[in-house]
XYZ file of C-alpha atoms in Angstrom:
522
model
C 0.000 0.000 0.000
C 1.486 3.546 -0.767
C 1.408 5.230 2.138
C 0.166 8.694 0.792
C -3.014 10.135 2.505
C -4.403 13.238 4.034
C -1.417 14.336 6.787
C 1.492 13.628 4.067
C -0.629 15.620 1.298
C -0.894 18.621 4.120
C 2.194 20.825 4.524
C 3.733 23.730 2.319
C 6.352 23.000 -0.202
C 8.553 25.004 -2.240
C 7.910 26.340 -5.552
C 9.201 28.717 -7.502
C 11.022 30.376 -4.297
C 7.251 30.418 -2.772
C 6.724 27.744 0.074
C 3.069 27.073 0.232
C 0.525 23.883 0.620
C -0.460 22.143 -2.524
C -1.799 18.616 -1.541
C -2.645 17.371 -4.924
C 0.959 17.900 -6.201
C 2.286 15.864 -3.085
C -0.609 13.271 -3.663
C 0.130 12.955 -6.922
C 3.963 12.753 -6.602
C 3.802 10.402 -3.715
C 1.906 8.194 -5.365
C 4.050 8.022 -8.593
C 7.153 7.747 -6.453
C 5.204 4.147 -5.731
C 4.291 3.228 -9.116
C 7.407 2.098 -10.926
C 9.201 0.049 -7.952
C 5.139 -2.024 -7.570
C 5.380 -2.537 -11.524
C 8.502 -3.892 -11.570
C 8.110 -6.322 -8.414
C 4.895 -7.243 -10.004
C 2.720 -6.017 -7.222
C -0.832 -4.791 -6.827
C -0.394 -1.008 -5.773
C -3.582 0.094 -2.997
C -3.826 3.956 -3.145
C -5.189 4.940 0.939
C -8.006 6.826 1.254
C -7.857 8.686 4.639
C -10.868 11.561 4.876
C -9.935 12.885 8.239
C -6.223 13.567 9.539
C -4.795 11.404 12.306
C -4.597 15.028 14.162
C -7.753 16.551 12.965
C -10.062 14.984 15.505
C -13.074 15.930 14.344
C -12.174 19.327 13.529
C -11.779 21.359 10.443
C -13.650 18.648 8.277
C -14.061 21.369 5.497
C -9.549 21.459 5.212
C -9.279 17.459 5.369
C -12.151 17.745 2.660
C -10.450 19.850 -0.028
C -7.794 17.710 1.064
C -9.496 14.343 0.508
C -10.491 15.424 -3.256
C -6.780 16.280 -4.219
C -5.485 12.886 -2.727
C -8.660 11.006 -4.783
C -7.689 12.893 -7.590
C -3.719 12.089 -7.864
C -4.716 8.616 -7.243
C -6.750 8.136 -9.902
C -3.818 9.996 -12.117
C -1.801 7.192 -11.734
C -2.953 4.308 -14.237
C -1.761 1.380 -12.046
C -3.879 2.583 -9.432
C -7.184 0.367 -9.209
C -7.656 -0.858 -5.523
C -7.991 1.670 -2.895
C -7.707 1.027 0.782
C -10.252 2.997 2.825
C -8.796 3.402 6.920
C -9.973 4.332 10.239
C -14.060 4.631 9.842
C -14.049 5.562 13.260
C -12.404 8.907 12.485
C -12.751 9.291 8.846
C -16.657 8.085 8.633
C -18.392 7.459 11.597
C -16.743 11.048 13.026
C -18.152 13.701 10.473
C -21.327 15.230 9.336
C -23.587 13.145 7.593
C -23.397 14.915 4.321
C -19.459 13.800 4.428
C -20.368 10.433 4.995
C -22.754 10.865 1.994
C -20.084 11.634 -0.107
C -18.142 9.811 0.744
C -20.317 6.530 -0.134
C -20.347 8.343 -3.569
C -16.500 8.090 -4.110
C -16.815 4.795 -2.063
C -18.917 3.111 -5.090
C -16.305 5.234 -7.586
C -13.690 2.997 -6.776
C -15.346 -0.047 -6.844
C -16.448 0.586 -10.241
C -13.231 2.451 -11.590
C -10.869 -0.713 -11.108
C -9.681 -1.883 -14.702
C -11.934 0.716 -16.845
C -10.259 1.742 -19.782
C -7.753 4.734 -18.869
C -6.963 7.995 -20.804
C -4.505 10.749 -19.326
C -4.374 14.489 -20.893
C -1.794 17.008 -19.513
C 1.613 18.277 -20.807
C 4.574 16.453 -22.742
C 4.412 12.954 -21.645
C 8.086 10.755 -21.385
C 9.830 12.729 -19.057
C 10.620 10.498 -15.859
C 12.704 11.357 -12.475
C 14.919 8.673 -11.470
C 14.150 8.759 -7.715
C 16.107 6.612 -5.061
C 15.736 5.974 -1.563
C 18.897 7.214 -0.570
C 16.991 10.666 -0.914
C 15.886 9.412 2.560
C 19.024 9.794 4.682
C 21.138 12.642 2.644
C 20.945 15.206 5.177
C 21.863 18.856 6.168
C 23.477 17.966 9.017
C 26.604 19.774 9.462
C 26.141 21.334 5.907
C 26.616 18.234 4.224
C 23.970 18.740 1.593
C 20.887 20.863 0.807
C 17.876 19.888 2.042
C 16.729 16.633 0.030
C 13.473 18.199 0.440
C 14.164 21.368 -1.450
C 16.014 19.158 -3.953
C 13.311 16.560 -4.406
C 10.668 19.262 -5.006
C 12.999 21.957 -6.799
C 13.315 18.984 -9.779
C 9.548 17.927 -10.259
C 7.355 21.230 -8.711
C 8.307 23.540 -11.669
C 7.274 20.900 -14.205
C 4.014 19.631 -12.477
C 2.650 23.158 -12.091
C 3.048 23.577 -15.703
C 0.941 20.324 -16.590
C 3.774 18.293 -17.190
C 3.444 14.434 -15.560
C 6.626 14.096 -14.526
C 7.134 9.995 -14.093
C 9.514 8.746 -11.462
C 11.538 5.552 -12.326
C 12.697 3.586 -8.833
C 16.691 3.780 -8.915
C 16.904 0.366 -7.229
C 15.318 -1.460 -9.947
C 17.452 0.077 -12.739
C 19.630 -2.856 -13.805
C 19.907 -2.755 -17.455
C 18.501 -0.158 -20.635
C 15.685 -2.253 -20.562
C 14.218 -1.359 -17.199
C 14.229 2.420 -18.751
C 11.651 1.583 -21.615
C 8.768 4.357 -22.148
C 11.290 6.898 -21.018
C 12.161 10.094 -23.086
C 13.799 12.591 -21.067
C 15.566 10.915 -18.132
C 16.140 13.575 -15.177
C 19.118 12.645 -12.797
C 20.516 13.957 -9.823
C 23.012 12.667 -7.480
C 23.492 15.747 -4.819
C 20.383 14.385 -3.093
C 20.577 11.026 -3.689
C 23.238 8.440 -4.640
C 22.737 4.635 -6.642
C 23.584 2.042 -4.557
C 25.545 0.298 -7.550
C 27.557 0.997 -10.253
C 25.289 -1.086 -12.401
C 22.436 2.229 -12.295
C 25.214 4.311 -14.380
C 25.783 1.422 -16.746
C 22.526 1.070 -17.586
C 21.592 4.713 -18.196
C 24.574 5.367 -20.239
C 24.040 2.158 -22.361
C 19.927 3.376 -22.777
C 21.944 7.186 -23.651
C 23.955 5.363 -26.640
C 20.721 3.296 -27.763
C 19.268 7.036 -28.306
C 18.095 8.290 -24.911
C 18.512 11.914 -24.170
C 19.679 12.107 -20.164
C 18.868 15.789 -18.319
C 21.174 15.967 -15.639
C 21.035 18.286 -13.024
C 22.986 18.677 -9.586
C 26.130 20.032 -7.791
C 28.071 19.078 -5.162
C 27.637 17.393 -1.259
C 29.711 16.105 1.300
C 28.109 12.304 0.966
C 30.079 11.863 -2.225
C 33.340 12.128 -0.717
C 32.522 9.215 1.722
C 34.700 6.356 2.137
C 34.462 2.872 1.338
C 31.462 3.242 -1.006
C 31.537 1.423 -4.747
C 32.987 4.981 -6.367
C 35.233 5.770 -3.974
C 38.162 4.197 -5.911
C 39.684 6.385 -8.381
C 39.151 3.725 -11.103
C 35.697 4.115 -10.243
C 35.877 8.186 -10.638
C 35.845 9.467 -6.757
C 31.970 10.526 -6.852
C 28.715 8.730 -8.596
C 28.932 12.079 -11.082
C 32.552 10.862 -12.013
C 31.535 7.796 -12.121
C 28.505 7.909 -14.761
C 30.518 10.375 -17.118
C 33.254 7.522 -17.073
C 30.680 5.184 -18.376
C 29.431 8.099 -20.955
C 32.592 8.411 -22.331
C 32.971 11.933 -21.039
C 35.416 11.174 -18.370
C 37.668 14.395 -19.848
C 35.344 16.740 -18.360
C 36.203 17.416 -15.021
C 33.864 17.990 -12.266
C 35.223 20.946 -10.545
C 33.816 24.142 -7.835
C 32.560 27.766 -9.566
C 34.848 30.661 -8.325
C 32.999 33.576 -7.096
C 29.815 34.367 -8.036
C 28.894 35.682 -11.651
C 24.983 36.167 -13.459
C 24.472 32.573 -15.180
C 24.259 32.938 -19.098
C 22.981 30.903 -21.716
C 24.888 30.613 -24.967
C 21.323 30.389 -26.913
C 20.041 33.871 -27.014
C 16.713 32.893 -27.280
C 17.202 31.173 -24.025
C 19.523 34.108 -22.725
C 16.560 36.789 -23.170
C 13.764 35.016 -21.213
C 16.339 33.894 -18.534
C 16.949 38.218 -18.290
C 13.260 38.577 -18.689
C 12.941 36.996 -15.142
C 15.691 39.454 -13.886
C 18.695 36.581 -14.363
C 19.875 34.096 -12.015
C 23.508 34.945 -9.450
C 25.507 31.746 -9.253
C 27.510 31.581 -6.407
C 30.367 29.463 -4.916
C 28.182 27.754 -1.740
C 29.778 24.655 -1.683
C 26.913 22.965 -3.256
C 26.902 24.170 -6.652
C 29.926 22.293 -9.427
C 31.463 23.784 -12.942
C 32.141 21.270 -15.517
C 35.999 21.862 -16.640
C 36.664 20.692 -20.606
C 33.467 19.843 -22.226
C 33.376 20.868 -25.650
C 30.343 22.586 -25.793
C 29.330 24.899 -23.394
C 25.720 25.066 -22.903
C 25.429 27.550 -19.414
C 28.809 29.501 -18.299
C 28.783 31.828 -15.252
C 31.919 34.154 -14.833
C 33.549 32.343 -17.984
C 32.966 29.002 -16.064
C 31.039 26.251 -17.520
C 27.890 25.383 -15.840
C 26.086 23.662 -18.145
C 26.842 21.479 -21.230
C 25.609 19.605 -24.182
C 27.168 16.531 -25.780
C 26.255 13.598 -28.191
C 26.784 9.787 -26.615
C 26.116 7.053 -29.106
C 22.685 7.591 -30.802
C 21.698 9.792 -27.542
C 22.514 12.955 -26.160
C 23.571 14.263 -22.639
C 22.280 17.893 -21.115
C 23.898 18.701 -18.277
C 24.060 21.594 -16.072
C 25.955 21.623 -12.053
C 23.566 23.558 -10.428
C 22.408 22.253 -6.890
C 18.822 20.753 -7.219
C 17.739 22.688 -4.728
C 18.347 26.109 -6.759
C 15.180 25.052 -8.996
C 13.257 25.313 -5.411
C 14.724 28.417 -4.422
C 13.424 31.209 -6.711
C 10.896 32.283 -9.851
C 13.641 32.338 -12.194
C 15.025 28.959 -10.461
C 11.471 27.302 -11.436
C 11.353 28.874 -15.262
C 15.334 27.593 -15.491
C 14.390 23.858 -15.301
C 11.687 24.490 -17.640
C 13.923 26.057 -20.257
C 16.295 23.295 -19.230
C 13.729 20.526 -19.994
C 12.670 22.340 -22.786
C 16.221 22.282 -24.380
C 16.703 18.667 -23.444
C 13.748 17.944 -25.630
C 15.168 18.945 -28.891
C 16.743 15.750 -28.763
C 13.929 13.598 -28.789
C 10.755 13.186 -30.896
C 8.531 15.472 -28.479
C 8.303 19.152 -27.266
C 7.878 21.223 -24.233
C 3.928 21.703 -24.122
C 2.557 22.953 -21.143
C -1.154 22.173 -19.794
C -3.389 24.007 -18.084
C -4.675 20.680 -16.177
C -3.924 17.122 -15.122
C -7.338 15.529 -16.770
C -7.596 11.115 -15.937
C -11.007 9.239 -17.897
C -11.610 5.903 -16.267
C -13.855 4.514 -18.362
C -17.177 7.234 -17.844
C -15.057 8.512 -14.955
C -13.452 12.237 -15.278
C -11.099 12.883 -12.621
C -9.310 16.966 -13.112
C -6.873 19.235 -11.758
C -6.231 22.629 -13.274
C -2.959 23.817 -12.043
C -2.577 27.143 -14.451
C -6.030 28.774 -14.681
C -9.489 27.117 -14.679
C -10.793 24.278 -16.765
C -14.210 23.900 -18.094
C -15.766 20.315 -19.313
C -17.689 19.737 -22.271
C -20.609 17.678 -21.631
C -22.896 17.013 -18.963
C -21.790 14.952 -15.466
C -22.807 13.815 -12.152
C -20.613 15.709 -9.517
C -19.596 12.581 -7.035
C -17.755 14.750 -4.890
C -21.008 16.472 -4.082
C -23.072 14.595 -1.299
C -26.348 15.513 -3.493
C -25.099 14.067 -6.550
C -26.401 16.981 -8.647
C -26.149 16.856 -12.750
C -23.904 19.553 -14.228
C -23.443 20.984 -17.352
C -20.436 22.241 -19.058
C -18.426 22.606 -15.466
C -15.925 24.932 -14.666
C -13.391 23.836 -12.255
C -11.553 26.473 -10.396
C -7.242 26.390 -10.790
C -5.850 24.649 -7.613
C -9.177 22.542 -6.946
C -9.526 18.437 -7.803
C -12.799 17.012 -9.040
C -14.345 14.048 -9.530
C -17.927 13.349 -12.471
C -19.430 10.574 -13.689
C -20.035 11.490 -17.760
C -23.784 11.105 -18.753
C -23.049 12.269 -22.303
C -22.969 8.219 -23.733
C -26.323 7.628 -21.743
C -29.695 6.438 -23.531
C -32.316 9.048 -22.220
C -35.267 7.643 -23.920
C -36.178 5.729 -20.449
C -35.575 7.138 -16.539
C -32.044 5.840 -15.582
C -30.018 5.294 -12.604
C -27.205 7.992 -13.719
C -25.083 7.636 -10.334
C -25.601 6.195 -6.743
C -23.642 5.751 -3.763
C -24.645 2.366 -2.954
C -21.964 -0.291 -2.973
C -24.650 -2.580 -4.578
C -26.066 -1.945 -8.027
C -28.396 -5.344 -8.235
C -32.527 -5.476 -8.657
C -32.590 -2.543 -10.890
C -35.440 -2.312 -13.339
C -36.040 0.770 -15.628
C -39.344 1.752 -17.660
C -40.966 4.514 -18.532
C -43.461 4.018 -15.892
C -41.219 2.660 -12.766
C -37.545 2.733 -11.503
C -36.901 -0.508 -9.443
C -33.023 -0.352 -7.788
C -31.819 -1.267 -4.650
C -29.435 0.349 -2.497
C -26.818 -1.267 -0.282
C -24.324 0.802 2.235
C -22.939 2.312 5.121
C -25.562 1.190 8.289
C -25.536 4.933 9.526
C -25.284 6.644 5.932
C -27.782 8.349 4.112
C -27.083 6.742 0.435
C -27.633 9.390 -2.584
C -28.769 8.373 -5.787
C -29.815 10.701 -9.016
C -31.924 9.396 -11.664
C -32.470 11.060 -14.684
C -35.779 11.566 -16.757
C -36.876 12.271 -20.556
C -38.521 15.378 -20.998
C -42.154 14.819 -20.449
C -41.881 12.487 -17.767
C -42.268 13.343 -14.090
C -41.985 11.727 -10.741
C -45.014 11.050 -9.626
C -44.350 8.820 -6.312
C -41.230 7.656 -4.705
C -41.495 4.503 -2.281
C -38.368 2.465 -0.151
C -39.131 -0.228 2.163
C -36.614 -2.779 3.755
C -36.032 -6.385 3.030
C -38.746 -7.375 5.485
C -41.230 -5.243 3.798
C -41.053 -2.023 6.397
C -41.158 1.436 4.929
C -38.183 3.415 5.173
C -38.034 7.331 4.987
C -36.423 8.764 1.546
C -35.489 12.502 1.324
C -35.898 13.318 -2.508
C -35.738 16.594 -4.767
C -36.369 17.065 -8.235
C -34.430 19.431 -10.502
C -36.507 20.501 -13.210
C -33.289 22.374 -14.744
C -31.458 19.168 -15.402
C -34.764 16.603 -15.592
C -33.382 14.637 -12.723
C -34.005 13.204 -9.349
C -32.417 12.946 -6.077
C -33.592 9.958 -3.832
C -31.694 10.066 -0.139
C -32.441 6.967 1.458
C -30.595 4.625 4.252
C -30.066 0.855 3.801
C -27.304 -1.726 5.609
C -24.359 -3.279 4.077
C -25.968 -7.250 4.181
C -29.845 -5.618 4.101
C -30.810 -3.982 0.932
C -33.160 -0.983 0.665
C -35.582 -1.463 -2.503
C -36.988 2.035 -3.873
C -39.716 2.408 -6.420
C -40.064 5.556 -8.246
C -43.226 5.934 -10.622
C -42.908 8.317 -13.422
C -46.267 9.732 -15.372
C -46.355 13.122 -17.581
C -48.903 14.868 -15.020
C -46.407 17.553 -13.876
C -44.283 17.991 -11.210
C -45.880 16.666 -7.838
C -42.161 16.160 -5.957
C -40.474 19.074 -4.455
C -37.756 21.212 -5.935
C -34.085 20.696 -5.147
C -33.085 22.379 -1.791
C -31.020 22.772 0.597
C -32.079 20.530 3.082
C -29.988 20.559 6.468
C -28.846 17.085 7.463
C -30.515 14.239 8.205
């Protein structure tokens, strides 16, 4: 099971040289950094579902919310996620308002039903994968040994997810030949925050380099590469893992060496040099962390006549390189827009280009999971809200930037007869639909009111709307109809081995059932 839910979601991050919460971006980076290293051990990866902190108790359910949306959201992002692990009812369900518990029966019922439904992703330039180990882990500033892993980890993937671009993370540990690197375009590497545990990770990559890949590497200096008595250490094996990989690349005449000073860091493009200047330039200086790369042929970055960055052909493949520390993409605006224009040059060696997106859009089969991250996103079409306890049809939807949702699309339905467009209930057996009854039963939570929305042809109305138990008792419904959208809530409870059966009669009277509402909970 990943462990990703609402308290590792919560918490500011840096961006851009702004340090503020995002929870979908750490949902849906935590998750990924799960993805690879369950594929290639061949094991079912559960995404946990947690809709109340472990601190919150019982407070602030409208924050752990939001919060439960984004982390639903990444999830579903992620197309080897299909089995979800709900935890602690006693805080996350039985310990909120009854319209929470609602919904959350609706997203409860979306996960059953998402598992193995065709998937289709939309966002920015696909490819373009992170290898991540776990080393990242226990790299730290202690003594000024290294930046902060965390500013590192989030300096090399938050400037490219906040432009749309799904950013893939490849497990380090399970890199053990070219092969394991297959679907990969633009490999991103970094060993100031993290180190391989074998040489066998830098034979690999520079083998899947001379096959044709293009590598992006990016990082400086730390104190963990000088330590003793690890596989590089020997001077045949190049003193550092850096050393080390450009041996295997062929490049082992460029020396890895530290800037002198500090100088304003220039591109040798000047199409690249202009929009670096249009974000008011970026100072290099000598901190320790950051390296300059002494004899490579061509210069790519230079600061103070040093070279910072370079460019060079391996094999079929290419090699962009440039010695800032990671953590300098974390650290400011124009530290953000520099891995971008890094990426974007990195690109020019393989069949794609930088596009941007303005969201992070998943289908699972009728299932439309969305994040805008640059402005807002509307939706074509016409959906069932499921993160909305009332279930309400929408059309066309505009989904604020920074917010996750979750619809069911109606647009493939057949409207000639009253159907069962969405329902909470984990059950979706008895159902019977005419144009003069609806016959379903619903199945849930013991102390949930379960929300179902039917929608009607034009001309039809509900005329009566009936539940009763398995033993024949009536139960109490709570329903609405929306004349706007031709459709009809039905709020009813039911038990998870003791099925509620609810008959709704339809004639072309008028409408006789009252108008959607807001009623307070039940």
């Amino acid at each position: 099971t990943a462990p990703v839910w609402s308290n590792t979601i919560a918490g500011a991050i840096p961006c851009g040289g702004v340090v503020q919460e995002y929870p979908f971006v750490r949902g849906y980076l935590g998750y990924g950094s799960f993805v690879d290293a369950a594929r290639y051990y061949g094991i079912p990866l559960y995404a946990l579902d947690d809709a109340m902190s472990d601190t919150a108790e019982g407070q602030n359910e409208p924050y752990w919310r939001i919060l439960n949306h984004d982390q639903i959201v990444a999830s579903l992002m992620q197309s080897d996620v299909n089995r979800w692990q709900f935890i602690y009812p006693d805080r996350s369900f039985t310990n909120v308002s009854d319209r929470y518990r609602t919904e959350q029966t609706n997203i409860h019922h979306a996960a059953l039903d998402i598992s193995g439904q065709d998937y289709r992703f939309t966002g920015g330039t696909p490819g373009i994968a992170l290898l991540l180990s776990d080393t990242l882990s226990w790299q730290t500033e202690h003594n000024g040994w290294a930046r902060s892993a965390y500013q590192c980890y989030y300096g090399l993937t938050t400037p490219l997810v906040t432009d749309g671009i799904p950013v893939r993370q490849k497990a380090m540990e399970c890199i053990t030949s070219p092969d394991d690197l297959e679907g990969v375009t633009l490999l991103m590497v970094s060993y100031d925050c993290m180190k391989p545990l074998s040489e066998q990770v830098n034979t690999a990559i520079a083998e899947w380099v001379r096959d044709g890949g293009t590598l992006l590497y990016l990082g400086g200096h730390d104190a963990y590469e000088n330590m003793t008595g690890e596989w590089w250490s020997p001077s045949e094996k190049g003193g550092t893992p850096l050393n080390n990989l450009l041996l295997h690349l062929g490049l082992d005449d460029i020396s890895v060496t530290r800037p002198e000073g500090g100088a304003l860091l220039e591109w040798a493009s000047p199409s690249y040099q202009a929009e670096l200047e249009n974000e008011g330039g970026m100072l290099v200086q000598n901190d320790g962390f950051q390296a300059a790369f002494a004899g490579a042929a061509q210069p790519m970055l230079t600061a103070g006549g040093q070279t910072i960055g370079f460019t060079s052909a391996v094999g079929q493949g290419h090699v962009v390189a440039c010695s800032l520390s990671s953590a300098a993409y974390s650290d400011s605006r124009s530290g953000a827009n520099l891995l971008r224009q890094l990426t974007r040059y990195a690109l020019q060696y393989t069949n794609y280009s930088y596009v941007s997106a303005n969201a992070f859009t998943a289908r699972r089969g009728n299932y439309v999971a969305i994040h805008p991250v640059q402005d807002d996103a509307r939706l074509l079409g016409t959906f069932v809200d499921i993160f909305d306890s009332r279930l309400p049809v929408v059309v066309d939807p505009v989904v604020s930037k920074g917010t996750s949702a979750l619809y069911y699309d109606l647009s493939t339905r057949d409207d000639s007869l009253p159907r069962v467009a969405y329902s909470g209930s984990i059950g979706q057996d008895g159902r019977l639909e005419t144009r003069e009854q609806t016959i379903f039963q619903v199945t849930g939570a013991q102390n949930a009111l379960i929300s179902t929305r039917i929608t009607a042809p034009k001309g039809l109305f509900p005329a009566k709307v009936e539940a009763q138990n398995e033993t024949g008792q009536a139960v109490g419904t709570v329903v609405e109809w929306d004349s706007a959208t031709h459709s009809l809530l039905v709020q009813t409870h039911a038990g998870p081995a003791s099925p509620t059966t609810v008959t709704v009669s339809w004639d072309t009277v008028g409408q006789r059932i009252p108008p959607a509402s807001h009623y307070e909970d039940i």
